[in-house]
Every structure is written in C-alpha cells, then in structure tokens.
Amino acid sequence: MNAQDLYHRVAFEPPSEQADGYGGIETGWDTGSAVQARAHFRYLRGGESVQAARLDGRQPVVATTWNNAAMRAVTAGWRMRDVNTGKVFNVRTDPVPTDDRRWLEVTVESGVAV
C-alpha cells in the first residue's frame, strides 16, 4: 500500500455524555476531539458471517490508516465518519498494526444504528 491509496478522509469520534438539564444524560459523539485521518477502504466480501451481514444491510469494511499515536487511541465503540460523503460506520475492533507496522487496520461496519 502507498500513501496515494489513502483516498478517504475520515474522522474517528469518541462517544460522549452530557447532562441534559433535566437530571438525565444525553449521549452523542464528541466531534471536537475527533481523530482525523486518511484511509483506504477494503470492503469485505467473503465468508458466511460477512454475507449474512450484507443481507441484513450491513457492510463490513477494513479501514487502513497510518500508524500513529492518535490512531492507536481509537477503540471499539467509537464511530468513524467519512468526511467526504458523511457516511457513518461503527468501529468494531481496536486498531491492529499490519506486519510491517507502518499501517493500522480498523474493522468498521456501516448500515447499523450508531
């Protein structure tokens, strides 16, 4: 993979909770502390569980980004937003380094409630 393959601009956003003023808690996403990155998307196509997810309208994707400290802070439970299209993905796994340790791979999934 080369830097030119990082076509998508994405933002990884952590969950946040705020008081709603009525004694409850409002949950959302902290866009102010989002981790901005460039990413390459690899859409998963094979395997029984992947095909079942696609039949349910979900699309698993492996997003590959540069390996850096900000990306290593991303965890499952965050969301990833494609800045170009506005499409939202749930982060399903913590970032995993590739064999050469230059890149991080994150499994995300679209088509599910965030």
Short mmCIF file of N, CA, C and O in Angstrom, two decimals:
data_model
loop_
_atom_site.label_atom_id
_atom_site.label_comp_id
_atom_site.label_asym_id
_atom_site.label_seq_id
_atom_site.Cartn_x
_atom_site.Cartn_y
_atom_site.Cartn_z
N MET A 1 0.84 -1.17 0.00
CA MET A 1 0.00 0.00 0.00
C MET A 1 0.89 1.24 0.00
O MET A 1 1.93 1.27 0.64
N ASN A 2 0.45 2.26 -0.70
CA ASN A 2 1.16 3.53 -0.77
C ASN A 2 0.28 4.64 -0.21
O ASN A 2 -0.93 4.48 -0.07
N ALA A 3 0.88 5.77 0.09
CA ALA A 3 0.14 6.91 0.61
C ALA A 3 -0.93 7.37 -0.38
O ALA A 3 -1.99 7.86 0.04
N GLN A 4 -0.71 7.18 -1.67
CA GLN A 4 -1.70 7.60 -2.67
C GLN A 4 -2.97 6.75 -2.61
O GLN A 4 -4.00 7.15 -3.14
N ASP A 5 -2.92 5.59 -1.97
CA ASP A 5 -4.10 4.74 -1.82
C ASP A 5 -5.04 5.22 -0.72
O ASP A 5 -6.16 4.72 -0.60
N LEU A 6 -4.60 6.17 0.10
CA LEU A 6 -5.41 6.69 1.20
C LEU A 6 -6.37 7.75 0.66
O LEU A 6 -6.21 8.94 0.89
N TYR A 7 -7.40 7.31 -0.02
CA TYR A 7 -8.31 8.19 -0.73
C TYR A 7 -9.31 8.89 0.18
O TYR A 7 -9.64 10.05 0.00
N HIS A 8 -9.82 8.19 1.19
CA HIS A 8 -10.91 8.69 2.01
C HIS A 8 -10.41 9.54 3.17
O HIS A 8 -9.45 9.19 3.84
N ARG A 9 -11.09 10.68 3.41
CA ARG A 9 -10.84 11.48 4.60
C ARG A 9 -11.85 11.05 5.64
O ARG A 9 -13.06 11.11 5.39
N VAL A 10 -11.37 10.60 6.80
CA VAL A 10 -12.27 10.09 7.83
C VAL A 10 -12.00 10.78 9.16
O VAL A 10 -10.92 11.33 9.38
N ALA A 11 -13.00 10.72 10.03
CA ALA A 11 -12.88 11.25 11.39
C ALA A 11 -13.37 10.16 12.34
O ALA A 11 -14.48 9.66 12.19
N PHE A 12 -12.53 9.79 13.29
CA PHE A 12 -12.90 8.83 14.33
C PHE A 12 -13.35 9.63 15.54
O PHE A 12 -12.59 10.41 16.08
N GLU A 13 -14.62 9.43 15.96
CA GLU A 13 -15.20 10.24 17.02
C GLU A 13 -15.54 9.37 18.23
O GLU A 13 -16.21 8.35 18.10
N PRO A 14 -15.09 9.79 19.43
CA PRO A 14 -15.41 9.03 20.65
C PRO A 14 -16.83 9.33 21.13
O PRO A 14 -17.37 10.40 20.84
N PRO A 15 -17.43 8.41 21.88
CA PRO A 15 -18.74 8.69 22.45
C PRO A 15 -18.62 9.73 23.57
O PRO A 15 -17.57 9.87 24.19
N SER A 16 -19.70 10.47 23.80
CA SER A 16 -19.69 11.47 24.87
C SER A 16 -21.04 11.45 25.59
O SER A 16 -22.05 11.03 25.03
N GLU A 17 -21.01 11.89 26.83
CA GLU A 17 -22.23 12.02 27.63
C GLU A 17 -22.25 13.40 28.25
O GLU A 17 -21.24 13.89 28.73
N GLN A 18 -23.44 14.02 28.22
CA GLN A 18 -23.61 15.34 28.81
C GLN A 18 -24.93 15.37 29.56
O GLN A 18 -25.89 14.70 29.18
N ALA A 19 -24.98 16.18 30.61
CA ALA A 19 -26.23 16.37 31.34
C ALA A 19 -27.21 17.12 30.45
O ALA A 19 -26.83 18.06 29.75
N ASP A 20 -28.47 16.68 30.45
CA ASP A 20 -29.46 17.33 29.59
C ASP A 20 -30.21 18.47 30.28
O ASP A 20 -31.07 19.11 29.69
N GLY A 21 -29.87 18.75 31.54
CA GLY A 21 -30.51 19.84 32.26
C GLY A 21 -31.78 19.43 32.98
O GLY A 21 -32.38 20.22 33.70
N TYR A 22 -32.21 18.20 32.79
CA TYR A 22 -33.43 17.70 33.43
C TYR A 22 -33.14 16.51 34.33
O TYR A 22 -34.03 15.75 34.68
N GLY A 23 -31.87 16.30 34.68
CA GLY A 23 -31.49 15.21 35.54
C GLY A 23 -31.09 13.94 34.79
O GLY A 23 -30.73 12.94 35.39
N GLY A 24 -31.17 13.99 33.48
CA GLY A 24 -30.80 12.83 32.67
C GLY A 24 -29.47 13.04 31.97
O GLY A 24 -28.80 14.07 32.15
N ILE A 25 -29.10 12.06 31.20
CA ILE A 25 -27.84 12.13 30.46
C ILE A 25 -28.14 11.98 28.98
O ILE A 25 -28.90 11.12 28.56
N GLU A 26 -27.53 12.86 28.21
CA GLU A 26 -27.67 12.83 26.77
C GLU A 26 -26.40 12.24 26.17
O GLU A 26 -25.31 12.72 26.45
N THR A 27 -26.53 11.21 25.36
CA THR A 27 -25.36 10.59 24.75
C THR A 27 -25.24 11.08 23.31
O THR A 27 -26.23 11.38 22.64
N GLY A 28 -24.01 11.14 22.85
CA GLY A 28 -23.74 11.60 21.49
C GLY A 28 -22.31 11.30 21.12
O GLY A 28 -21.69 10.38 21.66
N TRP A 29 -21.77 12.10 20.22
CA TRP A 29 -20.40 11.90 19.73
C TRP A 29 -19.63 13.19 19.87
O TRP A 29 -20.13 14.27 19.57
N ASP A 30 -18.41 13.08 20.36
CA ASP A 30 -17.54 14.23 20.60
C ASP A 30 -16.77 14.55 19.32
O ASP A 30 -15.68 14.04 19.10
N THR A 31 -17.35 15.40 18.49
CA THR A 31 -16.70 15.75 17.23
C THR A 31 -15.51 16.68 17.45
O THR A 31 -14.63 16.76 16.60
N GLY A 32 -15.46 17.34 18.59
CA GLY A 32 -14.35 18.25 18.89
C GLY A 32 -13.03 17.54 19.13
O GLY A 32 -11.97 18.08 18.87
N SER A 33 -13.08 16.32 19.63
CA SER A 33 -11.84 15.58 19.88
C SER A 33 -11.69 14.41 18.91
O SER A 33 -11.07 13.40 19.23
N ALA A 34 -12.27 14.56 17.73
CA ALA A 34 -12.18 13.51 16.71
C ALA A 34 -10.75 13.38 16.20
O ALA A 34 -10.00 14.35 16.14
N VAL A 35 -10.38 12.17 15.83
CA VAL A 35 -9.08 11.88 15.23
C VAL A 35 -9.27 11.89 13.72
O VAL A 35 -10.00 11.07 13.17
N GLN A 36 -8.64 12.86 13.06
CA GLN A 36 -8.73 12.97 11.60
C GLN A 36 -7.65 12.11 10.95
O GLN A 36 -6.52 12.07 11.44
N ALA A 37 -8.00 11.44 9.86
CA ALA A 37 -7.02 10.58 9.19
C ALA A 37 -7.40 10.41 7.72
O ALA A 37 -8.53 10.70 7.32
N ARG A 38 -6.46 9.93 6.95
CA ARG A 38 -6.70 9.48 5.58
C ARG A 38 -6.77 7.97 5.63
O ARG A 38 -6.03 7.35 6.39
N ALA A 39 -7.66 7.37 4.86
CA ALA A 39 -7.86 5.92 4.95
C ALA A 39 -8.09 5.28 3.59
O ALA A 39 -8.56 5.92 2.66
N HIS A 40 -7.75 4.01 3.53
CA HIS A 40 -8.07 3.15 2.38
C HIS A 40 -9.14 2.18 2.86
O HIS A 40 -9.01 1.59 3.93
N PHE A 41 -10.21 2.02 2.08
CA PHE A 41 -11.29 1.10 2.44
C PHE A 41 -11.14 -0.19 1.65
O PHE A 41 -10.96 -0.17 0.44
N ARG A 42 -11.25 -1.31 2.36
CA ARG A 42 -11.31 -2.63 1.71
C ARG A 42 -12.62 -3.27 2.17
O ARG A 42 -12.79 -3.62 3.33
N TYR A 43 -13.56 -3.39 1.23
CA TYR A 43 -14.87 -3.95 1.55
C TYR A 43 -14.75 -5.47 1.62
O TYR A 43 -14.22 -6.10 0.71
N LEU A 44 -15.25 -6.04 2.72
CA LEU A 44 -15.18 -7.48 2.90
C LEU A 44 -16.32 -8.13 2.13
O LEU A 44 -17.46 -7.69 2.18
N ARG A 45 -16.00 -9.22 1.42
CA ARG A 45 -16.99 -9.86 0.56
C ARG A 45 -17.23 -11.33 0.89
O ARG A 45 -18.28 -11.85 0.64
N GLY A 46 -16.26 -12.04 1.41
CA GLY A 46 -16.38 -13.48 1.57
C GLY A 46 -16.76 -13.88 2.97
O GLY A 46 -16.89 -13.07 3.88
N GLY A 47 -16.94 -15.15 3.16
CA GLY A 47 -17.25 -15.69 4.47
C GLY A 47 -18.73 -15.65 4.77
O GLY A 47 -19.45 -14.76 4.34
N GLU A 48 -19.18 -16.64 5.50
CA GLU A 48 -20.60 -16.77 5.80
C GLU A 48 -21.13 -15.62 6.64
O GLU A 48 -22.21 -15.07 6.38
N SER A 49 -20.37 -15.20 7.66
CA SER A 49 -20.85 -14.12 8.52
C SER A 49 -20.88 -12.79 7.78
O SER A 49 -21.77 -11.96 8.00
N VAL A 50 -19.93 -12.56 6.87
CA VAL A 50 -19.92 -11.33 6.08
C VAL A 50 -21.10 -11.31 5.14
O VAL A 50 -21.78 -10.29 4.99
N GLN A 51 -21.39 -12.42 4.50
CA GLN A 51 -22.53 -12.48 3.59
C GLN A 51 -23.84 -12.29 4.34
O GLN A 51 -24.75 -11.62 3.86
N ALA A 52 -23.95 -12.86 5.54
CA ALA A 52 -25.16 -12.68 6.35
C ALA A 52 -25.32 -11.22 6.75
O ALA A 52 -26.44 -10.68 6.74
N ALA A 53 -24.23 -10.57 7.10
CA ALA A 53 -24.30 -9.15 7.47
C ALA A 53 -24.75 -8.31 6.27
O ALA A 53 -25.56 -7.39 6.42
N ARG A 54 -24.24 -8.64 5.10
CA ARG A 54 -24.62 -7.88 3.90
C ARG A 54 -26.10 -8.07 3.59
O ARG A 54 -26.76 -7.15 3.11
N LEU A 55 -26.65 -9.26 3.86
CA LEU A 55 -28.07 -9.49 3.65
C LEU A 55 -28.92 -8.67 4.61
O LEU A 55 -30.05 -8.30 4.31
N ASP A 56 -28.37 -8.36 5.78
CA ASP A 56 -29.05 -7.52 6.76
C ASP A 56 -28.87 -6.03 6.48
O ASP A 56 -29.32 -5.20 7.25
N GLY A 57 -28.17 -5.68 5.40
CA GLY A 57 -27.95 -4.28 5.06
C GLY A 57 -26.72 -3.69 5.72
O GLY A 57 -26.53 -2.48 5.70
N ARG A 58 -25.88 -4.52 6.33
CA ARG A 58 -24.65 -4.04 6.95
C ARG A 58 -23.47 -4.36 6.04
O ARG A 58 -23.48 -5.37 5.36
N GLN A 59 -22.48 -3.49 6.01
CA GLN A 59 -21.31 -3.71 5.17
C GLN A 59 -20.04 -3.60 6.00
O GLN A 59 -19.65 -2.51 6.40
N PRO A 60 -19.38 -4.73 6.29
CA PRO A 60 -18.09 -4.67 7.00
C PRO A 60 -16.99 -4.13 6.08
O PRO A 60 -16.92 -4.49 4.91
N VAL A 61 -16.16 -3.28 6.65
CA VAL A 61 -15.08 -2.64 5.90
C VAL A 61 -13.82 -2.65 6.77
O VAL A 61 -13.91 -2.46 7.98
N VAL A 62 -12.67 -2.87 6.15
CA VAL A 62 -11.40 -2.70 6.85
C VAL A 62 -10.82 -1.37 6.37
O VAL A 62 -10.55 -1.18 5.19
N ALA A 63 -10.68 -0.42 7.31
CA ALA A 63 -10.11 0.89 7.02
C ALA A 63 -8.64 0.87 7.43
O ALA A 63 -8.33 0.56 8.58
N THR A 64 -7.75 1.18 6.50
CA THR A 64 -6.32 1.19 6.76
C THR A 64 -5.84 2.64 6.83
O THR A 64 -6.12 3.43 5.93
N THR A 65 -5.12 2.98 7.91
CA THR A 65 -4.60 4.33 8.11
C THR A 65 -3.13 4.25 8.52
O THR A 65 -2.63 3.17 8.81
N TRP A 66 -2.47 5.41 8.56
CA TRP A 66 -1.11 5.46 9.06
C TRP A 66 -1.07 5.05 10.53
O TRP A 66 -2.00 5.34 11.28
N ASN A 67 0.00 4.43 10.95
CA ASN A 67 0.20 4.06 12.35
C ASN A 67 0.76 5.27 13.09
O ASN A 67 1.88 5.71 12.81
N ASN A 68 -0.03 5.84 14.00
CA ASN A 68 0.45 6.96 14.81
C ASN A 68 -0.27 6.92 16.17
O ASN A 68 -1.20 6.15 16.37
N ALA A 69 0.19 7.73 17.09
CA ALA A 69 -0.34 7.70 18.46
C ALA A 69 -1.82 8.05 18.51
O ALA A 69 -2.57 7.46 19.29
N ALA A 70 -2.25 9.00 17.72
CA ALA A 70 -3.66 9.40 17.74
C ALA A 70 -4.55 8.24 17.29
O ALA A 70 -5.59 7.98 17.90
N MET A 71 -4.15 7.52 16.26
CA MET A 71 -4.95 6.39 15.79
C MET A 71 -4.92 5.23 16.76
O MET A 71 -5.91 4.50 16.88
N ARG A 72 -3.83 5.04 17.47
CA ARG A 72 -3.76 3.96 18.45
C ARG A 72 -4.68 4.20 19.63
O ARG A 72 -5.02 3.29 20.36
N ALA A 73 -5.15 5.44 19.82
CA ALA A 73 -6.07 5.78 20.91
C ALA A 73 -7.52 5.40 20.57
O ALA A 73 -8.36 5.34 21.46
N VAL A 74 -7.81 5.16 19.30
CA VAL A 74 -9.16 4.78 18.88
C VAL A 74 -9.48 3.40 19.44
O VAL A 74 -8.63 2.51 19.47
N THR A 75 -10.72 3.21 19.91
CA THR A 75 -11.14 1.91 20.45
C THR A 75 -12.48 1.51 19.84
O THR A 75 -13.19 2.34 19.26
N ALA A 76 -12.82 0.24 20.01
CA ALA A 76 -14.14 -0.23 19.61
C ALA A 76 -15.17 0.54 20.42
O ALA A 76 -14.97 0.84 21.59
N GLY A 77 -16.27 0.89 19.80
CA GLY A 77 -17.28 1.71 20.46
C GLY A 77 -17.28 3.13 19.95
O GLY A 77 -18.23 3.87 20.16
N TRP A 78 -16.20 3.55 19.28
CA TRP A 78 -16.18 4.85 18.64
C TRP A 78 -16.95 4.73 17.34
O TRP A 78 -17.42 3.66 16.96
N ARG A 79 -17.07 5.83 16.62
CA ARG A 79 -17.63 5.78 15.27
C ARG A 79 -16.65 6.42 14.31
O ARG A 79 -15.83 7.26 14.69
N MET A 80 -16.74 6.00 13.06
CA MET A 80 -15.92 6.59 12.01
C MET A 80 -16.88 7.24 11.02
O MET A 80 -17.86 6.64 10.61
N ARG A 81 -16.57 8.48 10.66
CA ARG A 81 -17.39 9.21 9.69
C ARG A 81 -16.53 9.54 8.48
O ARG A 81 -15.43 10.06 8.60
N ASP A 82 -17.03 9.19 7.29
CA ASP A 82 -16.36 9.57 6.05
C ASP A 82 -16.65 11.05 5.83
O ASP A 82 -17.81 11.43 5.62
N VAL A 83 -15.64 11.89 5.90
CA VAL A 83 -15.82 13.34 5.82
C VAL A 83 -16.34 13.73 4.44
O VAL A 83 -17.14 14.66 4.31
N ASN A 84 -15.94 13.03 3.39
CA ASN A 84 -16.36 13.37 2.03
C ASN A 84 -17.84 13.08 1.80
O ASN A 84 -18.53 13.88 1.17
N THR A 85 -18.34 11.95 2.28
CA THR A 85 -19.71 11.54 1.98
C THR A 85 -20.66 11.69 3.16
O THR A 85 -21.87 11.67 2.97
N GLY A 86 -20.15 11.78 4.38
CA GLY A 86 -20.98 11.84 5.57
C GLY A 86 -21.45 10.48 6.05
O GLY A 86 -22.16 10.39 7.05
N LYS A 87 -21.05 9.41 5.38
CA LYS A 87 -21.44 8.06 5.78
C LYS A 87 -20.81 7.71 7.13
O LYS A 87 -19.64 8.00 7.36
N VAL A 88 -21.60 7.07 8.00
CA VAL A 88 -21.15 6.76 9.35
C VAL A 88 -20.97 5.26 9.50
O VAL A 88 -21.78 4.47 9.01
N PHE A 89 -19.89 4.87 10.19
CA PHE A 89 -19.55 3.48 10.43
C PHE A 89 -19.34 3.28 11.93
O PHE A 89 -18.79 4.15 12.59
N ASN A 90 -19.74 2.13 12.45
CA ASN A 90 -19.40 1.75 13.82
C ASN A 90 -18.02 1.12 13.82
O ASN A 90 -17.74 0.26 12.97
N VAL A 91 -17.17 1.49 14.76
CA VAL A 91 -15.86 0.86 14.90
C VAL A 91 -16.06 -0.44 15.67
O VAL A 91 -16.56 -0.43 16.79
N ARG A 92 -15.69 -1.56 15.07
CA ARG A 92 -15.91 -2.88 15.67
C ARG A 92 -14.69 -3.44 16.38
O ARG A 92 -14.83 -4.27 17.26
N THR A 93 -13.48 -3.03 15.97
CA THR A 93 -12.26 -3.54 16.60
C THR A 93 -11.31 -2.40 16.89
O THR A 93 -11.36 -1.36 16.25
N ASP A 94 -10.44 -2.61 17.86
CA ASP A 94 -9.35 -1.67 18.08
C ASP A 94 -8.40 -1.74 16.90
O ASP A 94 -8.32 -2.77 16.22
N PRO A 95 -7.65 -0.67 16.62
CA PRO A 95 -6.69 -0.70 15.51
C PRO A 95 -5.64 -1.79 15.72
O PRO A 95 -5.13 -1.97 16.82
N VAL A 96 -5.34 -2.50 14.64
CA VAL A 96 -4.36 -3.58 14.66
C VAL A 96 -3.24 -3.24 13.67
O VAL A 96 -3.52 -2.92 12.52
N PRO A 97 -1.97 -3.29 14.10
CA PRO A 97 -0.88 -2.97 13.16
C PRO A 97 -0.71 -4.07 12.12
O PRO A 97 -0.93 -5.25 12.39
N THR A 98 -0.32 -3.66 10.92
CA THR A 98 0.00 -4.62 9.87
C THR A 98 1.36 -5.25 10.16
O THR A 98 2.05 -4.83 11.10
N ASP A 99 1.75 -6.23 9.36
CA ASP A 99 3.02 -6.93 9.60
C ASP A 99 4.22 -5.99 9.55
O ASP A 99 5.17 -6.16 10.31
N ASP A 100 4.19 -5.00 8.67
CA ASP A 100 5.32 -4.07 8.58
C ASP A 100 5.23 -2.91 9.58
O ASP A 100 6.11 -2.07 9.64
N ARG A 101 4.13 -2.85 10.36
CA ARG A 101 3.90 -1.86 11.40
C ARG A 101 3.79 -0.42 10.90
O ARG A 101 3.78 0.51 11.69
N ARG A 102 3.68 -0.21 9.60
CA ARG A 102 3.52 1.14 9.06
C ARG A 102 2.06 1.58 9.09
O ARG A 102 1.77 2.76 9.10
N TRP A 103 1.16 0.63 9.08
CA TRP A 103 -0.26 0.91 8.94
C TRP A 103 -1.04 0.31 10.11
O TRP A 103 -0.59 -0.63 10.74
N LEU A 104 -2.23 0.85 10.33
CA LEU A 104 -3.18 0.27 11.29
C LEU A 104 -4.44 -0.09 10.52
O LEU A 104 -4.90 0.66 9.66
N GLU A 105 -5.01 -1.25 10.85
CA GLU A 105 -6.26 -1.68 10.23
C GLU A 105 -7.35 -1.69 11.29
O GLU A 105 -7.18 -2.23 12.38
N VAL A 106 -8.48 -1.09 10.94
CA VAL A 106 -9.63 -1.00 11.84
C VAL A 106 -10.84 -1.59 11.11
O VAL A 106 -11.14 -1.17 9.99
N THR A 107 -11.51 -2.54 11.74
CA THR A 107 -12.73 -3.09 11.15
C THR A 107 -13.90 -2.23 11.58
O THR A 107 -14.13 -2.00 12.77
N VAL A 108 -14.63 -1.72 10.59
CA VAL A 108 -15.79 -0.88 10.84
C VAL A 108 -16.98 -1.48 10.08
O VAL A 108 -16.81 -2.32 9.22
N GLU A 109 -18.18 -1.00 10.42
CA GLU A 109 -19.37 -1.56 9.78
C GLU A 109 -20.39 -0.45 9.56
O GLU A 109 -20.67 0.33 10.46
N SER A 110 -20.92 -0.39 8.35
CA SER A 110 -21.95 0.60 8.04
C SER A 110 -23.32 -0.07 8.04
O SER A 110 -23.42 -1.29 8.05
N GLY A 111 -24.35 0.74 8.05
CA GLY A 111 -25.70 0.22 7.95
C GLY A 111 -26.30 -0.23 9.27
O GLY A 111 -27.30 -0.94 9.28
N VAL A 112 -25.71 0.16 10.39
CA VAL A 112 -26.24 -0.19 11.71
C VAL A 112 -26.49 1.09 12.49
O VAL A 112 -25.88 2.12 12.23
N ALA A 113 -27.36 1.01 13.46
CA ALA A 113 -27.64 2.18 14.30
C ALA A 113 -26.38 2.52 15.09
O ALA A 113 -25.74 1.67 15.65
N VAL A 114 -26.06 3.79 15.08
CA VAL A 114 -24.84 4.25 15.76
C VAL A 114 -25.18 4.77 17.12
O VAL A 114 -26.15 5.35 17.37
#
